[in-house]
Coordinates of C-alpha atoms in Angstrom, one line a residue:
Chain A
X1 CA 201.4 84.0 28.7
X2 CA 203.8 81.8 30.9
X3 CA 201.4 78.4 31.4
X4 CA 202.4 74.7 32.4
X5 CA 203.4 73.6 29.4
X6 CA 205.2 76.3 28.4
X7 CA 207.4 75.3 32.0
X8 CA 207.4 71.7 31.0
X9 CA 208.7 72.3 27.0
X10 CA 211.6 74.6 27.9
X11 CA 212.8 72.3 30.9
X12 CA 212.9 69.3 28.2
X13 CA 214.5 71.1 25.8
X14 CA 217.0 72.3 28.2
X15 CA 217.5 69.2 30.2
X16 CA 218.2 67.1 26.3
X17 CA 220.7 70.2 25.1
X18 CA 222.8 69.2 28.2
X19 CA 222.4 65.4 29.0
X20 CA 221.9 61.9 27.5
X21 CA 218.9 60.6 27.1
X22 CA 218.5 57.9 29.6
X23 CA 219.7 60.7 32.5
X24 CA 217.2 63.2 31.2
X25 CA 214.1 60.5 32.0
X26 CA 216.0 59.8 35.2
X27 CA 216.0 63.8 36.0
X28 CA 212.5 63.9 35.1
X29 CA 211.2 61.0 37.0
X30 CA 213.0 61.9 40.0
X31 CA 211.2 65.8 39.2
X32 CA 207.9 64.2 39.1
X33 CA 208.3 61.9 41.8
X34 CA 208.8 65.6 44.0
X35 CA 206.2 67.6 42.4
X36 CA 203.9 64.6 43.5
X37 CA 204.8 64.4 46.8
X38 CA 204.6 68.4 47.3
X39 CA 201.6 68.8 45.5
X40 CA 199.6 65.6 48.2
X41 CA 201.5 67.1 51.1
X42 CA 199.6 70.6 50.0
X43 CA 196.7 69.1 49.2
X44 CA 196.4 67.1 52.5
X45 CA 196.6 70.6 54.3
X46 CA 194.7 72.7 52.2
X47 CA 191.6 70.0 52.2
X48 CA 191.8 69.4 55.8
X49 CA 191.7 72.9 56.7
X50 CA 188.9 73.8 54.1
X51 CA 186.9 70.5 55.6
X52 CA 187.2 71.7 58.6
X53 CA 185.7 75.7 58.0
X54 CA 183.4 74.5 55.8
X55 CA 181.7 71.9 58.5
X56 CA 182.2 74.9 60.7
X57 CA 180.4 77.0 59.0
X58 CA 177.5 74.6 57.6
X59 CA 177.0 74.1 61.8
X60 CA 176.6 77.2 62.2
X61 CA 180.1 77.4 64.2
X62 CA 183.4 79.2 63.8
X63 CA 185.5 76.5 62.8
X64 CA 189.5 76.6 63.7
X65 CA 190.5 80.3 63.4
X66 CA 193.3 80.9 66.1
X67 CA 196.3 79.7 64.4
X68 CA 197.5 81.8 61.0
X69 CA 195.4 83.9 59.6
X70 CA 191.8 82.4 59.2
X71 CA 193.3 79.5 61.3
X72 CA 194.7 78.5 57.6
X73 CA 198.0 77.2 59.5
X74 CA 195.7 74.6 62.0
X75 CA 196.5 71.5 59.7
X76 CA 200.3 72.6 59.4
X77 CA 200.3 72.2 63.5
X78 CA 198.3 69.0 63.2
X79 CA 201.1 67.7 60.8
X80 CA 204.0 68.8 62.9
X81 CA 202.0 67.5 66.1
X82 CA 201.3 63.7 64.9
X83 CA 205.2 64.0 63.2
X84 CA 206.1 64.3 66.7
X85 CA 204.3 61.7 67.8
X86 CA 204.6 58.0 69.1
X87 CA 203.9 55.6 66.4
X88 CA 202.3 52.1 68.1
X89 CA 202.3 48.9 67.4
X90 CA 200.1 46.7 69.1
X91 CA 201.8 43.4 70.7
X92 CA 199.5 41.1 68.4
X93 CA 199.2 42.8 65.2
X94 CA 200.7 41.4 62.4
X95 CA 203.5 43.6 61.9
X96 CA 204.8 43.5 58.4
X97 CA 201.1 44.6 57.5
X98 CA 200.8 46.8 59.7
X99 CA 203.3 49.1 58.6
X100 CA 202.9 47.8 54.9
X101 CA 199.1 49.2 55.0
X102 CA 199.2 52.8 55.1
X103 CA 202.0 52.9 52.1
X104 CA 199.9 50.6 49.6
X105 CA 196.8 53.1 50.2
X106 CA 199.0 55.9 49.6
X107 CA 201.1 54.3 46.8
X108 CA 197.6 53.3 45.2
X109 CA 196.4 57.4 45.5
X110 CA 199.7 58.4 44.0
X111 CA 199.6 56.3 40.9
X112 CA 196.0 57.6 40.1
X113 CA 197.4 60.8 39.6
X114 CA 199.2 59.8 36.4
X115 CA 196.5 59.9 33.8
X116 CA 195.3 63.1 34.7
X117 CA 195.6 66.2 33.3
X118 CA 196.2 69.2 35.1
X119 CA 195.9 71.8 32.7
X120 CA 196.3 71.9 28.8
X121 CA 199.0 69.3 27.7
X122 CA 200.3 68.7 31.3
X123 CA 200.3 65.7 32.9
X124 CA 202.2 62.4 33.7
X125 CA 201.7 60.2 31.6
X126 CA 198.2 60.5 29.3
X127 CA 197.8 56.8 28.0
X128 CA 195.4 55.8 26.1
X129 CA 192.7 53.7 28.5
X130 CA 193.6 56.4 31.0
X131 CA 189.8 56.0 32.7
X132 CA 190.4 52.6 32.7
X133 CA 193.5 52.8 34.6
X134 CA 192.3 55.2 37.1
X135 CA 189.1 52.8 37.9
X136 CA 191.0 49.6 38.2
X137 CA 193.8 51.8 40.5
X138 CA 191.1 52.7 42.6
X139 CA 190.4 49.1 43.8
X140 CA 193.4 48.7 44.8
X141 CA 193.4 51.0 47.6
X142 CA 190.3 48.4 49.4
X143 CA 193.4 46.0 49.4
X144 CA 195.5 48.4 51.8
X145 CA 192.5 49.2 54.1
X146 CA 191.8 45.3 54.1
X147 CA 195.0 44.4 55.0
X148 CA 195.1 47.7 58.2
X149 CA 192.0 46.0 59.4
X150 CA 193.0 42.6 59.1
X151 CA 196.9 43.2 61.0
X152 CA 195.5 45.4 63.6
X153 CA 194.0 42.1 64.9
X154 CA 191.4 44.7 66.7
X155 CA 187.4 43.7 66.2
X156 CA 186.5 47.0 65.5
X157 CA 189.1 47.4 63.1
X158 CA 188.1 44.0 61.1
X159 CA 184.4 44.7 60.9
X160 CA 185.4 48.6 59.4
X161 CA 187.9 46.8 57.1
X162 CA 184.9 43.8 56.2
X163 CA 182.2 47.2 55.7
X164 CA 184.5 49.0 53.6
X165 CA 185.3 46.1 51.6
X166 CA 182.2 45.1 50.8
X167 CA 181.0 48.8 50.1
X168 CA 183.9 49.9 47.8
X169 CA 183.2 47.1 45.7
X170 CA 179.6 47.3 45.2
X171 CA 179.5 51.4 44.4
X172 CA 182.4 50.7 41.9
X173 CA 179.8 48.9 39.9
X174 CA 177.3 52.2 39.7
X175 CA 180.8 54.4 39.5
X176 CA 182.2 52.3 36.6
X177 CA 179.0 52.8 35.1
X178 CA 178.1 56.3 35.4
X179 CA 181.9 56.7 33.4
X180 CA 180.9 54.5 30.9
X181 CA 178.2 57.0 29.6
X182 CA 180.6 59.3 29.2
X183 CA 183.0 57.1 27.7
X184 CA 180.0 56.3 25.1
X185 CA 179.5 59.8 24.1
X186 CA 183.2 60.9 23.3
X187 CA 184.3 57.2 22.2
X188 CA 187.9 57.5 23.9
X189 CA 189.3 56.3 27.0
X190 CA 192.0 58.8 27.0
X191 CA 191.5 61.6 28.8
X192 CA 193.0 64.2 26.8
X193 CA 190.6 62.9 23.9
X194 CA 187.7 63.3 26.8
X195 CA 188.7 66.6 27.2
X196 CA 189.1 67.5 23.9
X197 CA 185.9 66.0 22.6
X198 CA 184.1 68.8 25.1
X199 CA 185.8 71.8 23.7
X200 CA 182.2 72.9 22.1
X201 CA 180.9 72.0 25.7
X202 CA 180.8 70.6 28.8
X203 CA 179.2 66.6 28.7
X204 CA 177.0 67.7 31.8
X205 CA 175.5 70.4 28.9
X206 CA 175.6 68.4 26.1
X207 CA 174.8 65.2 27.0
X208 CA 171.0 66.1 28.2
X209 CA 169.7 64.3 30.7
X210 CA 171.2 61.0 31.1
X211 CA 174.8 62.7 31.4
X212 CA 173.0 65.2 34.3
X213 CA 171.5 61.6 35.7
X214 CA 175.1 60.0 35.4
X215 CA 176.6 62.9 36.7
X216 CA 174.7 62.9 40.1
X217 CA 175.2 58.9 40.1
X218 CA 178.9 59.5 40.2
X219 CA 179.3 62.1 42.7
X220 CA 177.3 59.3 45.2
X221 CA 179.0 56.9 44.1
X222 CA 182.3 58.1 45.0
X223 CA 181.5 59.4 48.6
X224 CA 181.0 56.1 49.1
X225 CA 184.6 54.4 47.4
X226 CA 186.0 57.6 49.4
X227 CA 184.7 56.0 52.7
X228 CA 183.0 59.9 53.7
X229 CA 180.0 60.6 55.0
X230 CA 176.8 59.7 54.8
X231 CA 178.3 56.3 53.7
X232 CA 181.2 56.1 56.7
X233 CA 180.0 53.3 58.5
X234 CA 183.5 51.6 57.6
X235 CA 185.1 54.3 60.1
X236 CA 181.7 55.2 62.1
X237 CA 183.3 57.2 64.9
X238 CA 180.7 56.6 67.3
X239 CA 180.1 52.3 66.8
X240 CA 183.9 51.4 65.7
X241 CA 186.2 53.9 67.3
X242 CA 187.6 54.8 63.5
X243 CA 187.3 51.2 61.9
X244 CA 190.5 50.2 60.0
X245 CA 192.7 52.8 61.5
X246 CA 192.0 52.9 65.1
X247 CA 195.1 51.2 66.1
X248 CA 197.3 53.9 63.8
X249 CA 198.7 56.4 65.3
X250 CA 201.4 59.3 64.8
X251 CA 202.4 59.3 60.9
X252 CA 200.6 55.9 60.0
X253 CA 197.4 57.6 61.0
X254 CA 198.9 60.8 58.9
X255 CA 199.3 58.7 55.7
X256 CA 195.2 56.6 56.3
X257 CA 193.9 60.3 56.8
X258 CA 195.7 62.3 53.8
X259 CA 194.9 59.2 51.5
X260 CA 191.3 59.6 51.9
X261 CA 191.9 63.5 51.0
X262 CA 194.0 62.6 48.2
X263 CA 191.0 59.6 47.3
X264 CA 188.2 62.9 47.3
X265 CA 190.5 64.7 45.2
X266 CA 191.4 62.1 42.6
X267 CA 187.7 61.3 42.2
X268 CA 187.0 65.0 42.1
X269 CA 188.8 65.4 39.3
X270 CA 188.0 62.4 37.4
X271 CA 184.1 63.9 37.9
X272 CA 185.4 67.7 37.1
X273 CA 187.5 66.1 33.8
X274 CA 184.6 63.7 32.5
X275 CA 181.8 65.9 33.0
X276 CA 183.1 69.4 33.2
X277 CA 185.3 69.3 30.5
X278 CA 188.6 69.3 32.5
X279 CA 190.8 72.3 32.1
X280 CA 189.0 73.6 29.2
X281 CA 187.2 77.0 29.6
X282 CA 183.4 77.4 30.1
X283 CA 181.9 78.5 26.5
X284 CA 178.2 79.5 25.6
X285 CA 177.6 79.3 21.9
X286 CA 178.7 81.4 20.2
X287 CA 179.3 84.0 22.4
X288 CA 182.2 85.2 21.0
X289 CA 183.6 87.9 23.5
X290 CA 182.2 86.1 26.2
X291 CA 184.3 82.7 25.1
X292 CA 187.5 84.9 24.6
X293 CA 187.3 86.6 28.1
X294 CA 186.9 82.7 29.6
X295 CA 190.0 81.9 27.4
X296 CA 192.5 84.3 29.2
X297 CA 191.9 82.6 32.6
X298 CA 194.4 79.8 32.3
X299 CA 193.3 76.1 31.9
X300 CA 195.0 75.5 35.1
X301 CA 192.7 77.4 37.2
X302 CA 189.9 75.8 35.7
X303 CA 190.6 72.5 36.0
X304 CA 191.3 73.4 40.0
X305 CA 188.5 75.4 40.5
X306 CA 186.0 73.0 38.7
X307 CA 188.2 70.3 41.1
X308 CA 187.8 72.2 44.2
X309 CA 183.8 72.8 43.5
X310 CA 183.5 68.8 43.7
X311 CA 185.3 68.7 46.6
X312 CA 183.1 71.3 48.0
X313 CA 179.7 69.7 46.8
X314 CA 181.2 66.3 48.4
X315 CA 182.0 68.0 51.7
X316 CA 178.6 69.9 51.9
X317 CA 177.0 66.2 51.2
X318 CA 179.3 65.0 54.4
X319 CA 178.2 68.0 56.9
X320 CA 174.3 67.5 55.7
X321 CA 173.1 63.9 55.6
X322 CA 173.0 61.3 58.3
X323 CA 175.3 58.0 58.2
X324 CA 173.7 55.0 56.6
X325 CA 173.1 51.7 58.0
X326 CA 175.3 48.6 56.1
X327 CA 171.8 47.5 55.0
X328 CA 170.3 50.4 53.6
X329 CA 173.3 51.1 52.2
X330 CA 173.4 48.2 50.1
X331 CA 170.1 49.0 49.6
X332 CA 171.0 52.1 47.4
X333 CA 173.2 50.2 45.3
X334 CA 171.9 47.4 44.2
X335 CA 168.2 48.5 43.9
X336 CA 168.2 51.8 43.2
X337 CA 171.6 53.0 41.5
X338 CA 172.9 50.1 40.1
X339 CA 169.2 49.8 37.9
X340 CA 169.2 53.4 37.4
X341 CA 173.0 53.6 35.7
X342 CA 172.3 50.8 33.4
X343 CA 168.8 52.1 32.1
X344 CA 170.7 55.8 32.1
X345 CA 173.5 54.0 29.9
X346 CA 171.0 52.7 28.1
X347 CA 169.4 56.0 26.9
X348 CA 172.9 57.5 26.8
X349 CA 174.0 54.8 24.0
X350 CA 170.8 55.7 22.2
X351 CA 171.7 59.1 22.2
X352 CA 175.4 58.5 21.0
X353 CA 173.8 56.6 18.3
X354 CA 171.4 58.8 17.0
X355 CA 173.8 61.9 17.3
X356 CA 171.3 63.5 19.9
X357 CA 173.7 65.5 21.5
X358 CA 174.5 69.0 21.2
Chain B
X1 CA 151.9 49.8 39.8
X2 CA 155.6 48.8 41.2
X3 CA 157.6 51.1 38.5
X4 CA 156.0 53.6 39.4
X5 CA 156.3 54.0 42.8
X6 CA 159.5 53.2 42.3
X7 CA 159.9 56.7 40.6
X8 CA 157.8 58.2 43.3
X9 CA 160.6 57.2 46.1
X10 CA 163.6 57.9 44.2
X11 CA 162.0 61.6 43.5
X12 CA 161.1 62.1 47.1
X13 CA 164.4 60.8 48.1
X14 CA 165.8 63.3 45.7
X15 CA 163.8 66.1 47.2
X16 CA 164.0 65.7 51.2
X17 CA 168.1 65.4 50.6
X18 CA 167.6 68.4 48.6
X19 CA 165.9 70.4 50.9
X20 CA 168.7 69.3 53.7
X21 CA 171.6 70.7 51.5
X22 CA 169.1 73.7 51.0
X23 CA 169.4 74.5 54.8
X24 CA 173.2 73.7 55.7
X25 CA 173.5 75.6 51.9
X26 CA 171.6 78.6 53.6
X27 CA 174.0 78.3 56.7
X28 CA 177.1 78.3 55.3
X29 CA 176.3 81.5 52.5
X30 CA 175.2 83.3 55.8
X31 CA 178.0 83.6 58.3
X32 CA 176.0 85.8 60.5
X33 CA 173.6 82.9 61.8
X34 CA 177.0 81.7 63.7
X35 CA 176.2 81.3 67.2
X36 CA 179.4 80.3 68.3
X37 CA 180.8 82.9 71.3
X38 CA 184.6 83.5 71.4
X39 CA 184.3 83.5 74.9
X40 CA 187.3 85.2 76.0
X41 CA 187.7 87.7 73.4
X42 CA 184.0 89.1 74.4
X43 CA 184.4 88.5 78.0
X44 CA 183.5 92.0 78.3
X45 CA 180.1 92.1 76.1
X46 CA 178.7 88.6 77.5
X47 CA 175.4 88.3 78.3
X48 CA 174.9 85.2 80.4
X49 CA 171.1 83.9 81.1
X50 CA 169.4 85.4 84.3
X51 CA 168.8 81.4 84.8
X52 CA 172.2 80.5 84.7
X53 CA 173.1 78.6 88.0
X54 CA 176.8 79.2 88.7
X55 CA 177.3 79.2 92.6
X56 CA 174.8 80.5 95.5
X57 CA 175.2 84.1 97.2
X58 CA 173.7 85.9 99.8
X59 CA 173.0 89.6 98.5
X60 CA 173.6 92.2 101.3
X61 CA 171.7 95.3 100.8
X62 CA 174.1 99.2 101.0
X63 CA 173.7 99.0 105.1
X64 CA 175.6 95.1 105.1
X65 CA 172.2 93.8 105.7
X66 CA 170.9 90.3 104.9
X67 CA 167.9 88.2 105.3
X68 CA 169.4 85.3 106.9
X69 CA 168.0 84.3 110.3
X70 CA 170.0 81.2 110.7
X71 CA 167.0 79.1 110.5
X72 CA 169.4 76.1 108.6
X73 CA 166.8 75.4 106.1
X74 CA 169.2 75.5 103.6
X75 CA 171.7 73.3 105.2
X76 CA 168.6 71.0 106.0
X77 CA 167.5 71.0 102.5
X78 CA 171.0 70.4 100.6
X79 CA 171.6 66.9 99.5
X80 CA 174.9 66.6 99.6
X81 CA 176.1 68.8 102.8
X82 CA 177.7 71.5 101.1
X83 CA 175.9 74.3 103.3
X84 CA 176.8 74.5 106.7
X85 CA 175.1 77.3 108.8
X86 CA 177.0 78.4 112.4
X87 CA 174.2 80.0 114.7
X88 CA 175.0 82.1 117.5
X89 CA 172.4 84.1 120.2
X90 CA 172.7 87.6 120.1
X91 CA 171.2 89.7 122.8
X92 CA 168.8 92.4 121.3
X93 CA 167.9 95.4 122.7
X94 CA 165.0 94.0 125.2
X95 CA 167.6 91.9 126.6
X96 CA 166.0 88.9 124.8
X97 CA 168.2 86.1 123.5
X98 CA 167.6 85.5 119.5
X99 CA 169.1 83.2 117.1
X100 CA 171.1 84.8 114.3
X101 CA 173.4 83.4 112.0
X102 CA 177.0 83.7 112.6
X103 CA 178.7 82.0 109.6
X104 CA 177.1 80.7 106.5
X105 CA 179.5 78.2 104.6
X106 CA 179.1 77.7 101.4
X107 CA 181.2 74.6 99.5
X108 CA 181.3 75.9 95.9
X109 CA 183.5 72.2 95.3
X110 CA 180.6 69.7 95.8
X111 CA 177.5 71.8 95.1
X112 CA 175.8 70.4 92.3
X113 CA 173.4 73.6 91.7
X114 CA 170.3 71.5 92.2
X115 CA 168.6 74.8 93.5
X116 CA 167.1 73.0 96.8
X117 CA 168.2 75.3 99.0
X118 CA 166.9 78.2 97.2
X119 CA 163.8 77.4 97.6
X120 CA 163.9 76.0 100.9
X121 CA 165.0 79.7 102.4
X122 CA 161.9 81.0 103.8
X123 CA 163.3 84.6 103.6
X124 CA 165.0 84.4 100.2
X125 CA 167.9 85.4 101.8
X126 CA 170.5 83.1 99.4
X127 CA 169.8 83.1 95.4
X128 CA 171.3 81.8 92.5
X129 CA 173.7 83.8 91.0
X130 CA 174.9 83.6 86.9
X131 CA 178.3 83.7 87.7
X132 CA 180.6 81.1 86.4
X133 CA 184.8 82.1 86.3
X134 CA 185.3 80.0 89.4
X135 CA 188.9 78.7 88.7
X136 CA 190.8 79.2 91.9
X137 CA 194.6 78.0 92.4
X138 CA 193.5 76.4 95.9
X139 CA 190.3 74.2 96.6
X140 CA 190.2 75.7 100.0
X141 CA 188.9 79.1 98.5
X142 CA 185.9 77.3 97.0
X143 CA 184.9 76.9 100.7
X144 CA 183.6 80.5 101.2
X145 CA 181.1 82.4 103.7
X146 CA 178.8 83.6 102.5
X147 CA 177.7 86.3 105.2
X148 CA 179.8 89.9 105.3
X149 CA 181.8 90.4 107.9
X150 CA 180.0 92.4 110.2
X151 CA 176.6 92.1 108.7
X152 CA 173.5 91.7 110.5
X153 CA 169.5 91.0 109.9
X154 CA 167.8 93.1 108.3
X155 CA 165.0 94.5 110.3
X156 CA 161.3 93.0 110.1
X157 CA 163.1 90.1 108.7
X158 CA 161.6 86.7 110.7

């Protein structure tokens, strides 16, 4: 069976038998560099499109279905529409941060992707505090939508930027935490060794009910890093006309608006890889015939379909619950998941102790 | 005790967000609780409301008779001015003189379907009708009469 890493052997092999070494890791950089780009351009279309059927249809309404089939080409003639259009500047804005915004947001997505693995033995670069270097990535994406609010020199945009500052960096805390359970059970901060250490089963399975009670603490704390609703007040369409990006437009706006798609993903898969195993296959016991039938669906799939649930679960949370105010949203954090992730961690180190788990 | 009402509004929180997702869960599993119309597409199929207001008409019965007796209630009784009733005297067959309406025009561009006039008619000769594909190239055919050409009172009408 033809799988990713049977792609990414052969093209080594083949790329050493024909040139040196140092042009071989320039080939391949420059390979990754496009597979990265295609695979957040396709992401950015297939998650806007899907966000917008799935509000559609959690509305009770028929979502965009008059271009393509299924309206599945809508975002394509979003794209081409804000390629074609003016990008502005305003007159007062501070314009090297202006334009220098959108990119460090996007630049911050992209090198998230590295550490993580797409299906079995394929991915960028698997270091060794992979987790570690995806949660101290993620702040830096705060820095770009600080710095769009701050050069737009627009009110609106300033107290979005000030909102999401202060938000991203108080749900870290509860979504550092909620990864360090995990990280307590499978002892590794690699995330091949995560996903290895679940090959019996999934953590969310095995790792009773502090991993179930960790697990829900990270998918709200993400939609809030993310900036999505219910905890959107730093965009709040209806008080701040968008927040950081309302003076964007044409493809600046394009880059804001895929990097928070690209942000859901990321996360998504962060969740789907510590808590669902990753790519491996779903396994009851010992099932034997059962566990080899999920074995022939390849790892790839899984880890996209288990991604793509996430995504799904963090999109029906956005078309179901109301936006919060800045105070009760602080609220949640500090008094109620913030005490509740460290006495979960708490009863999760017991647990790892004690060899509790499955 | 504070810990445990503590527990008490976390579950509850827990359950009235789970019961939302429940609903908008229910929704999107069942796409036939859609109630979105593609309006064009089922142009011919659509059922508008009986109390849909969409513009005011004078129904004329299979002789071209109506039940205006160009009393200008209507006109009277419209805020804005956009009925204007033209009265003439027609000669009946006693030889007596009698008002009767001669044009009734209607301004489809500044009514506001407020209804007044409706119910000011003392004959219900005008009503509302549930019309409402009123695009027109020109604004000058929003101005329409509303009387046939040719039409006259119905008799017993007074």
């Amino acid at each position: 069976m033809i799988s990713f890493e049977h792609i990414t052997k052969w093209l080594q092999a083949w790329l050493n038998a024909h040139m040196s070494p140092i042009l071989v890791l320039a080939v391949e950089t420059v390979l990754i560099v496009i597979l990265a780009i295609a695979l957040f351009a396709v992401l950015g279309l297939v998650l806007v499109i899907m966000e917008r059927r799935v509000a559609a249809f959690m509305q009770i309404r028929m979502g965009p279905n008059r271009v393509g089939p299924w309206g599945l080409l809508q975002s394509t003639a979003d794209t081409v529409k804000l390629i074609m259009k003016e990008s502005i500047v305003p007159t007062h804005a501070d314009k090297f941060l202006f334009n220098l915004a959108p990119f460090i947001v996007m630049i911050a997505a992209m090198l998230i992707l590295a550490p993580v693995n797409f299906a079995q033995r394929f991915h960028i670069w698997d270091l060794n505090i992979g987790i570690l270097f995806i949660t101290s990535i993620s702040s830096i994406s705060v820095i770009g939508i600080l710095m769009g609010g701050w050069a737009s020199s627009n009110k609106y945009s300033l107290l979005g930027a000030m909102r999401s500052g202060a938000q991203i960096v108080s749900y870290e805390l509860s979504a550092g935490l909620s990864i360090l359970t995990i990280i307590v059970l499978c002892g590794s901060l690699k995330v091949s060794d995560i996903i290895a250490s679940q090959e019996t089963g999934w953590w969310i399975f095995k790792g009773h009910i502090p991993a179930i009670v960790a697990f829900v603490i990270y998918l709200i704390a993400v939609t809030a890093e993310t900036n999505r609703a219910p905890f959107d007040l730093a965009e709040a369409e209806s008080e701040l006309t968008a927040g950081f990006h309302s003076e964007y437009s044409g493809m600046r706006f394009a880059l804001f608006f895929l990097a928070e798609y690209i942000n859901i993903f990321i996360v998504c898969a962060v969740g789907a890889t510590l808590f669902l195993g990753g790519w491996m296959p779903f396994h009851i016991g010992h099932l034997q015939g059962f566990n080899h039938v999920m074995d022939y669906i390849p790892s790839s799939i899984w880890f996209f379909g288990k991604t793509f649930f996430l995504i799904f679960v963090i999109m029906w949370f956005r078309w179901t619950f109301p936006r919060l105010r800045i105070d009760q949203l602080l609220n949640l954090e500090w008094k109620y998941l913030l005490p509740i992730s460290m006495v979960n961690l708490l009863v999760m180190t017991v647990v790892a102790i004690y060899h509790l788990h499955f | 005790m504070y810990i445990v009402d503590y527990i008490k509004e976390v579950a509850s929180a827990v359950k009235s967000l789970a019961t939302g997702m429940k609903l908008t869960g229910y929704y999107f599993t069942h796409p036939k609780e859609i109630i979105t119309q593609e309006y064009p597409d089922n142009r011919a199929t659509l059922k508008m409301a009986d109390r849909f207001k969409g513009e005011v008409i004078m129904p004329h019965d299979e002789n071209n008779e109506h039940a205006c007796t160009g009393c200008t209630s209507c006109e009277l009784a419209c805020p804005n001015g956009s009925i204007k009733v033209i009265t003439k005297f027609e000669v009946n067959a006693e030889g007596k003189k009698k008002k009767a309406v001669d044009q009734h025009i209607y301004h489809l561009d500044m009514c506001t379907m407020c209804n007044l006039c409706i119910e000011a008619c003392p004959t219900d000769a005008i009503k509302m009708a549930n019309t409402f594909e009123h695009s027109v190239p020109d604004r000058n055919m929003l101005i329409k009469r509303l009387n046939n050409n040719g039409s006259k009172i119905r008799e017993g009408v007074e």
